[in-house]
Amino acid sequence: MNKLIMTTALVAAGAAPAFAQVSDDVVKIGILNDQSGVYADFGGLSSYEAALMAVEDFGGTVLDMPVEVITADHQNKADIASNIARQWYDTEQVDSIMELTTSSVALAVQALSNEAGKVTITTGAATTELTGAQCAPNSFHWAYDTHALAVGTGGALVEQGGDSWFFLTADYAFGYSLEEQTSAFVTSQGGTVAGSVRHPLTNPDFSSFLLQAQASGAKVIGLANAGLDTQNAIKQAAEFGITQGGQQLAALLFTLSEVHGLGLEAAQGLSLTESFYWNRDEASAEFGNRFFERTGVMPNMVHAGTYSAVLSYLKAIEAAGTDEASAVSAKLKELPVDDVFAQGGTVGANGRLIKDVYLMQVKAPGESDIAWDYYNVLQTIPGAEAYLDPAESGCPLVQG
């Protein structure tokens, strides 16, 4: 198995007292994501650094026990991710797995973790199934999901007159969920969906898919994909003159990392939805600059969400007085989430963090005054509007 694994232990001086209710006398968190493929910039090793930042900011210990963070590359393959997760649980005493970029991976690891009685907090995957039909008692969805993206970007474009859509969809759970959620929102607002076409993950050539989208005559071509796939689709759409012909591209999952990779010249004017922007306020900028110092990049919502997830997990252990999964999960659902990522956030009975998200528009090159200053914040969307009501999510844990 070709995988990258690293480990960092953050230990305060002094021996841990014997009465601490921490299994194996250490709290161990695993950051499992794509570190070498299409989503490496989207989350990758920068999410690992975000987790380390959270542990350091918390103080390095919880209940007088050390906190350790390990990481591995799942290569966007559910079987590899499941094998790593099983090894972590069975032989490395990992207590919680987080990040989990790629919805198929997140669903597989969440199911395995449920059987093992472990906590998962997904920040990198999007499907609402994680807190819907496949929800689990000790599993949480933190940074964003397909419903929030549909309400944010889809809603904005319909309001602007983009009332007919065609979708280029990544051929796995995330893409299906994003297309389904956005289609439902578009039609609920009186719009129509002309059709869709599915493409494989890590696709180098979008020409045939873009020609189908162009031929549909839809006003908006919804890119229900992410990472390098979205960047490549946008670049190739420009070669076909699609936007010059009057059709608009909707990057339904596009973050600061992808804007940076594409460049302002190509990305300018795109509407997108994120739940964090480093230059939104003073606290965000302070966090962003600290993150940049150690990674060389500014954080997107996945990185900031991972920081928040780790911090919230440690707070929940402290409040519960133990790292036992069900006790910690109860505290995660009870405690408010107030940090640089979420202010006044709450966690629903289905494990969904409910917080504000932001509709952004990518600046033109001449509008950006400093490095990584890429967004104008057009609208704050309240969490109650962005996310499904837990009672309506389809989660069997919730009594509606």
Coordinates of C-alpha atoms in Angstrom, one line a residue:
M1 CA 0.0 0.0 0.0
N2 CA 1.4 3.3 -1.1
K3 CA 0.6 5.7 1.7
L4 CA 2.1 8.6 3.6
I5 CA 2.0 8.5 7.3
M6 CA 3.4 11.0 9.8
T7 CA 3.0 11.4 13.5
T8 CA 3.5 14.3 15.9
A9 CA 3.1 14.0 19.7
L10 CA 2.5 17.2 21.7
V11 CA 3.2 16.5 25.3
A12 CA 3.4 18.8 28.2
A13 CA 6.0 18.3 30.9
G14 CA 5.1 16.1 33.8
A15 CA 3.6 12.7 34.3
A16 CA -0.1 12.2 33.7
P17 CA -2.1 11.3 36.8
A18 CA -3.4 7.7 37.0
F19 CA -7.1 8.8 37.5
A20 CA -7.5 10.5 34.2
Q21 CA -10.3 8.8 32.1
V22 CA -8.3 8.6 28.9
S23 CA -7.9 5.3 27.1
D24 CA -4.3 4.2 26.7
D25 CA -3.1 7.4 28.5
V26 CA -3.1 9.3 25.2
V27 CA -5.7 11.0 23.0
K28 CA -4.8 10.1 19.4
I29 CA -6.4 11.8 16.4
G30 CA -6.0 10.6 12.8
I31 CA -6.2 13.0 9.8
L32 CA -7.1 10.9 6.8
N33 CA -7.3 12.5 3.4
D34 CA -6.0 12.9 -0.1
Q35 CA -2.4 14.1 0.0
S36 CA -1.2 13.2 -3.5
G37 CA -4.1 13.4 -5.8
V38 CA -6.8 15.8 -7.1
Y39 CA -7.7 17.1 -3.7
A40 CA -4.2 17.5 -2.2
D41 CA -4.5 21.3 -2.2
F42 CA -8.1 21.2 -1.1
G43 CA -7.2 19.5 2.2
G44 CA -4.0 17.5 2.1
L45 CA -1.1 18.1 4.5
S46 CA -2.4 21.6 5.3
S47 CA -5.3 20.0 7.1
Y48 CA -2.8 18.0 9.2
E49 CA -1.1 21.3 10.1
A50 CA -4.5 22.8 11.0
A51 CA -5.0 19.9 13.4
L52 CA -1.6 20.4 15.0
M53 CA -2.4 24.1 15.4
A54 CA -5.6 23.3 17.2
V55 CA -3.8 20.9 19.6
E56 CA -1.1 23.5 20.3
D57 CA -3.7 26.2 20.9
F58 CA -5.6 24.0 23.3
G59 CA -2.4 23.5 25.3
G60 CA -1.1 20.1 24.1
T61 CA -2.8 18.0 26.7
V62 CA -6.4 17.1 27.7
L63 CA -7.3 15.7 31.1
D64 CA -3.6 15.9 31.8
M65 CA -2.9 13.4 29.0
P66 CA -0.9 14.0 25.8
V67 CA -2.6 14.5 22.5
E68 CA -1.1 12.9 19.4
V69 CA -2.0 13.6 15.7
I70 CA -1.1 11.2 12.9
T71 CA -2.0 11.4 9.2
A72 CA -2.2 9.2 6.1
D73 CA -3.0 9.5 2.4
H74 CA -6.1 7.5 1.4
Q75 CA -5.5 8.2 -2.3
N76 CA -9.3 8.8 -2.8
K77 CA -9.9 5.1 -2.5
A78 CA -12.5 3.8 0.0
D79 CA -10.8 0.4 0.4
I80 CA -7.4 2.0 1.2
A81 CA -9.1 4.4 3.6
S82 CA -10.9 1.6 5.3
N83 CA -7.8 -0.5 5.7
I84 CA -5.9 2.5 7.2
A85 CA -8.8 3.2 9.6
R86 CA -9.0 -0.4 10.7
Q87 CA -5.2 -0.5 11.3
W88 CA -5.4 2.8 13.3
Y89 CA -8.2 1.4 15.5
D90 CA -6.9 -2.1 15.9
T91 CA -3.2 -1.5 16.4
E92 CA -2.5 2.2 16.9
Q93 CA -5.2 3.1 19.5
V94 CA -6.6 6.0 17.4
D95 CA -9.6 7.6 19.1
S96 CA -11.0 9.7 16.3
I97 CA -10.6 10.1 12.6
M98 CA -11.2 13.5 10.9
E99 CA -11.1 15.3 7.6
L100 CA -12.0 12.4 5.2
T101 CA -11.9 14.2 1.9
T102 CA -14.0 12.4 -0.8
S103 CA -17.5 11.4 0.1
S104 CA -17.2 7.7 -0.8
V105 CA -14.2 7.5 1.6
A106 CA -16.1 9.4 4.3
L107 CA -19.1 7.2 4.1
A108 CA -17.0 4.0 4.3
V109 CA -14.9 5.2 7.2
Q110 CA -17.9 6.6 9.1
A111 CA -19.6 3.2 8.8
L112 CA -16.5 1.3 10.0
S113 CA -16.0 3.8 12.9
N114 CA -19.6 3.3 13.9
E115 CA -19.0 -0.4 14.3
A116 CA -15.8 0.3 16.2
G117 CA -17.5 2.8 18.5
K118 CA -15.2 5.6 17.5
V119 CA -15.7 9.3 16.7
T120 CA -15.5 10.7 13.2
I121 CA -15.7 14.4 12.3
T122 CA -15.8 14.9 8.5
T123 CA -14.5 18.3 7.2
G124 CA -13.4 17.4 3.7
A125 CA -16.3 15.5 2.2
A126 CA -19.6 17.1 1.1
T127 CA -22.5 14.6 0.9
T128 CA -25.5 15.1 3.1
E129 CA -25.8 11.4 3.5
L130 CA -23.2 11.6 6.3
T131 CA -25.8 13.3 8.5
G132 CA -28.8 11.9 6.6
A133 CA -29.7 8.3 6.0
Q134 CA -26.2 7.1 6.9
C135 CA -25.8 9.1 10.0
A136 CA -24.2 7.5 13.1
P137 CA -24.3 8.3 16.8
N138 CA -20.7 9.3 17.1
S139 CA -20.2 10.9 13.7
F140 CA -20.2 14.6 12.8
H141 CA -20.1 16.7 9.6
W142 CA -18.3 20.0 10.2
A143 CA -17.1 22.3 7.4
Y144 CA -19.8 22.4 4.7
D145 CA -22.1 20.1 2.7
T146 CA -23.9 19.8 -0.6
H147 CA -27.0 21.4 0.7
A148 CA -25.2 24.6 1.8
L149 CA -23.4 24.8 -1.6
A150 CA -26.7 24.4 -3.4
V151 CA -28.4 27.1 -1.4
G152 CA -25.4 29.5 -1.6
T153 CA -24.1 29.3 -5.2
G154 CA -27.2 27.8 -6.8
G155 CA -29.5 30.3 -5.1
A156 CA -27.4 33.2 -6.1
L157 CA -27.3 32.3 -9.8
V158 CA -31.0 31.6 -10.0
E159 CA -31.7 35.0 -8.5
Q160 CA -29.5 36.5 -11.2
G161 CA -31.5 34.9 -13.9
G162 CA -29.6 31.6 -14.3
D163 CA -32.8 29.5 -14.4
S164 CA -31.8 26.7 -16.7
W165 CA -29.0 24.3 -15.8
F166 CA -26.8 21.5 -17.1
F167 CA -24.5 19.6 -14.8
L168 CA -21.0 18.2 -15.3
T169 CA -20.9 15.7 -12.4
A170 CA -18.1 13.8 -10.7
D171 CA -19.0 10.1 -10.9
Y172 CA -19.2 9.2 -7.2
A173 CA -21.3 10.0 -4.1
F174 CA -20.2 13.6 -3.7
G175 CA -21.0 14.5 -7.3
Y176 CA -24.4 12.8 -7.2
S177 CA -25.3 14.5 -4.0
L178 CA -24.2 18.0 -5.2
E179 CA -26.1 17.6 -8.5
E180 CA -29.2 16.3 -6.6
Q181 CA -29.2 19.1 -4.0
T182 CA -28.6 21.9 -6.5
S183 CA -31.2 20.5 -9.0
A184 CA -33.8 20.4 -6.2
F185 CA -33.0 23.9 -5.2
V186 CA -33.1 25.3 -8.8
T187 CA -36.4 23.7 -9.6
S188 CA -37.9 24.8 -6.3
Q189 CA -37.1 28.4 -7.3
G190 CA -38.9 27.9 -10.7
G191 CA -35.8 26.9 -12.7
T192 CA -35.3 23.9 -15.0
V193 CA -32.6 21.3 -15.4
A194 CA -31.8 20.4 -19.1
G195 CA -29.6 17.4 -18.3
S196 CA -26.3 16.2 -16.9
V197 CA -23.3 14.1 -17.8
R198 CA -20.9 12.2 -15.4
H199 CA -17.2 12.2 -15.6
P200 CA -14.6 10.0 -13.8
L201 CA -12.6 11.4 -10.8
T202 CA -9.3 12.9 -11.8
N203 CA -10.4 13.5 -15.4
P204 CA -7.8 15.2 -17.7
D205 CA -10.1 15.8 -20.7
F206 CA -13.5 17.5 -20.4
S207 CA -14.0 18.2 -24.1
S208 CA -16.8 15.8 -24.8
F209 CA -18.6 16.7 -21.6
L210 CA -18.3 20.4 -22.2
L211 CA -19.6 20.0 -25.8
Q212 CA -22.7 18.3 -24.4
A213 CA -23.2 21.0 -21.9
Q214 CA -22.8 23.7 -24.6
A215 CA -25.3 21.9 -26.9
S216 CA -27.9 21.8 -24.1
G217 CA -28.4 25.6 -24.4
A218 CA -28.6 25.8 -20.6
K219 CA -27.8 29.2 -19.1
V220 CA -25.7 27.7 -16.4
I221 CA -23.3 24.8 -16.5
G222 CA -23.0 23.5 -13.0
L223 CA -19.7 21.9 -12.2
A224 CA -20.6 19.3 -9.6
N225 CA -17.0 18.4 -9.0
A226 CA -14.0 19.8 -7.0
G227 CA -10.3 20.3 -6.8
L228 CA -8.2 19.9 -10.0
D229 CA -11.2 18.5 -11.9
T230 CA -13.0 21.9 -11.5
Q231 CA -9.9 23.8 -12.4
N232 CA -9.4 21.7 -15.6
A233 CA -13.1 22.1 -16.6
I234 CA -12.9 25.9 -16.2
K235 CA -9.7 26.1 -18.2
Q236 CA -11.1 23.9 -21.0
A237 CA -14.4 25.7 -21.1
A238 CA -12.5 28.9 -21.9
E239 CA -10.8 27.1 -24.8
F240 CA -14.3 26.3 -26.2
G241 CA -15.5 29.8 -25.7
I242 CA -18.4 28.7 -23.6
T243 CA -18.7 31.8 -21.4
Q244 CA -18.1 34.0 -24.4
G245 CA -21.1 32.3 -26.0
G246 CA -23.3 33.5 -23.1
Q247 CA -23.4 30.4 -20.8
Q248 CA -22.2 30.8 -17.2
L249 CA -20.1 28.4 -15.2
A250 CA -21.1 27.6 -11.7
A251 CA -18.2 26.2 -9.6
L252 CA -20.4 24.5 -7.0
L253 CA -17.4 23.4 -4.8
F254 CA -14.6 25.8 -5.3
T255 CA -12.3 27.0 -2.5
L256 CA -9.5 29.6 -2.0
S257 CA -7.0 26.8 -2.8
E258 CA -8.5 26.2 -6.3
V259 CA -8.8 30.0 -7.0
H260 CA -5.1 30.3 -6.2
G261 CA -4.3 27.4 -8.5
L262 CA -6.4 28.8 -11.3
G263 CA -5.3 32.4 -10.9
L264 CA -7.5 35.6 -10.7
E265 CA -7.4 36.2 -14.4
A266 CA -9.2 32.9 -15.1
A267 CA -11.3 32.7 -12.0
Q268 CA -12.5 36.4 -11.8
G269 CA -16.2 36.8 -11.4
L270 CA -17.0 33.2 -10.3
S271 CA -19.6 32.9 -7.6
L272 CA -18.9 30.3 -4.9
T273 CA -19.8 29.4 -1.4
E274 CA -17.4 28.8 1.5
S275 CA -17.9 28.7 5.3
F276 CA -14.6 30.5 6.0
Y277 CA -12.6 33.3 4.5
W278 CA -9.3 34.3 6.0
N279 CA -9.7 38.0 5.2
R280 CA -13.3 38.4 6.3
D281 CA -12.5 39.9 9.7
E282 CA -9.6 40.6 12.1
A283 CA -9.8 37.2 13.9
S284 CA -9.9 35.3 10.6
A285 CA -6.9 37.3 9.3
E286 CA -4.9 36.6 12.5
F287 CA -5.6 32.9 12.1
G288 CA -4.9 33.0 8.4
N289 CA -1.5 34.6 8.9
R290 CA -0.5 32.1 11.5
F291 CA -1.5 29.3 9.2
F292 CA 0.4 30.8 6.3
E293 CA 3.6 31.0 8.4
R294 CA 3.6 27.3 8.8
T295 CA 2.2 26.1 5.5
G296 CA 2.9 28.8 2.9
V297 CA -0.8 28.9 2.0
M298 CA -3.9 30.7 3.3
P299 CA -6.5 28.4 4.8
N300 CA -9.7 27.5 3.0
M301 CA -12.9 26.2 4.8
V302 CA -11.6 22.6 5.0
H303 CA -8.4 23.7 6.8
A304 CA -10.2 26.1 9.1
G305 CA -13.0 23.5 9.7
T306 CA -10.4 20.9 10.6
Y307 CA -8.9 23.3 13.1
S308 CA -12.3 23.8 14.6
A309 CA -13.2 20.1 14.6
V310 CA -10.0 19.2 16.6
L311 CA -10.5 22.0 19.0
S312 CA -14.2 21.1 19.6
Y313 CA -13.3 17.5 20.1
L314 CA -10.7 18.3 22.8
K315 CA -13.2 20.7 24.5
A316 CA -15.8 17.9 24.5
I317 CA -13.3 15.4 26.1
E318 CA -12.5 17.9 28.7
A319 CA -16.1 18.6 29.5
A320 CA -17.0 14.8 29.5
G321 CA -14.0 13.9 31.7
T322 CA -13.3 11.0 29.4
D323 CA -12.4 10.2 25.8
E324 CA -15.1 7.5 25.6
A325 CA -16.9 8.0 22.3
S326 CA -20.5 8.2 23.4
A327 CA -19.8 10.6 26.2
V328 CA -17.7 12.8 24.0
S329 CA -20.3 12.8 21.3
A330 CA -23.0 13.9 23.7
K331 CA -20.8 16.9 24.7
L332 CA -20.1 17.8 21.1
K333 CA -23.9 18.0 20.5
E334 CA -24.4 20.0 23.7
L335 CA -21.6 22.5 23.7
P336 CA -21.8 25.7 21.5
V337 CA -19.0 26.1 18.9
D338 CA -17.3 29.4 19.2
D339 CA -13.9 29.7 17.5
V340 CA -12.3 31.4 14.5
F341 CA -14.3 29.1 12.2
A342 CA -17.7 29.2 13.8
Q343 CA -19.3 31.8 16.0
G344 CA -22.4 30.7 17.8
G345 CA -22.4 27.4 16.0
T346 CA -24.6 24.5 17.2
V347 CA -24.5 20.8 16.5
G348 CA -27.7 19.1 15.6
A349 CA -28.9 15.7 16.8
N350 CA -27.7 14.3 13.5
G351 CA -24.2 15.5 14.0
R352 CA -24.3 18.5 11.6
L353 CA -22.6 21.7 12.6
I354 CA -24.9 24.5 11.8
K355 CA -23.2 27.8 11.2
D356 CA -23.2 30.7 8.8
V357 CA -21.8 30.3 5.3
Y358 CA -20.7 33.0 2.9
L359 CA -21.5 33.7 -0.8
M360 CA -18.4 35.0 -2.4
Q361 CA -17.4 36.4 -5.8
V362 CA -13.8 36.1 -7.0
K363 CA -12.2 39.5 -7.5
A364 CA -10.7 40.8 -10.7
P365 CA -6.9 41.0 -10.6
G366 CA -7.0 44.8 -10.2
E367 CA -9.3 44.5 -7.1
S368 CA -6.9 42.4 -5.1
D369 CA -4.7 44.5 -2.9
I370 CA -2.6 41.9 -1.1
A371 CA -1.6 38.3 -1.7
W372 CA -4.4 35.7 -1.3
D373 CA -7.0 38.5 -1.1
Y374 CA -9.3 36.9 -3.6
Y375 CA -12.9 37.3 -2.5
N376 CA -15.7 39.9 -2.1
V377 CA -18.2 38.6 0.5
L378 CA -21.5 39.2 -1.2
Q379 CA -23.8 37.6 1.4
T380 CA -23.9 35.9 4.8
I381 CA -26.3 32.9 4.7
P382 CA -27.5 32.0 8.2
G383 CA -26.8 28.4 9.2
A384 CA -30.5 27.6 9.6
E385 CA -31.0 28.5 5.9
A386 CA -27.8 26.8 4.6
Y387 CA -28.2 23.5 6.3
L388 CA -31.1 21.0 6.4
D389 CA -33.1 20.9 9.6
P390 CA -31.9 17.8 11.4
A391 CA -35.5 16.7 11.7
E392 CA -35.8 16.8 7.9
S393 CA -32.4 15.3 7.1
G394 CA -33.5 11.7 7.0
C395 CA -31.2 10.7 9.9
P396 CA -32.8 7.8 11.8
L397 CA -31.3 9.1 15.1
V398 CA -33.5 12.2 14.9
Q399 CA -37.1 12.1 16.0
G400 CA -38.9 14.7 13.8

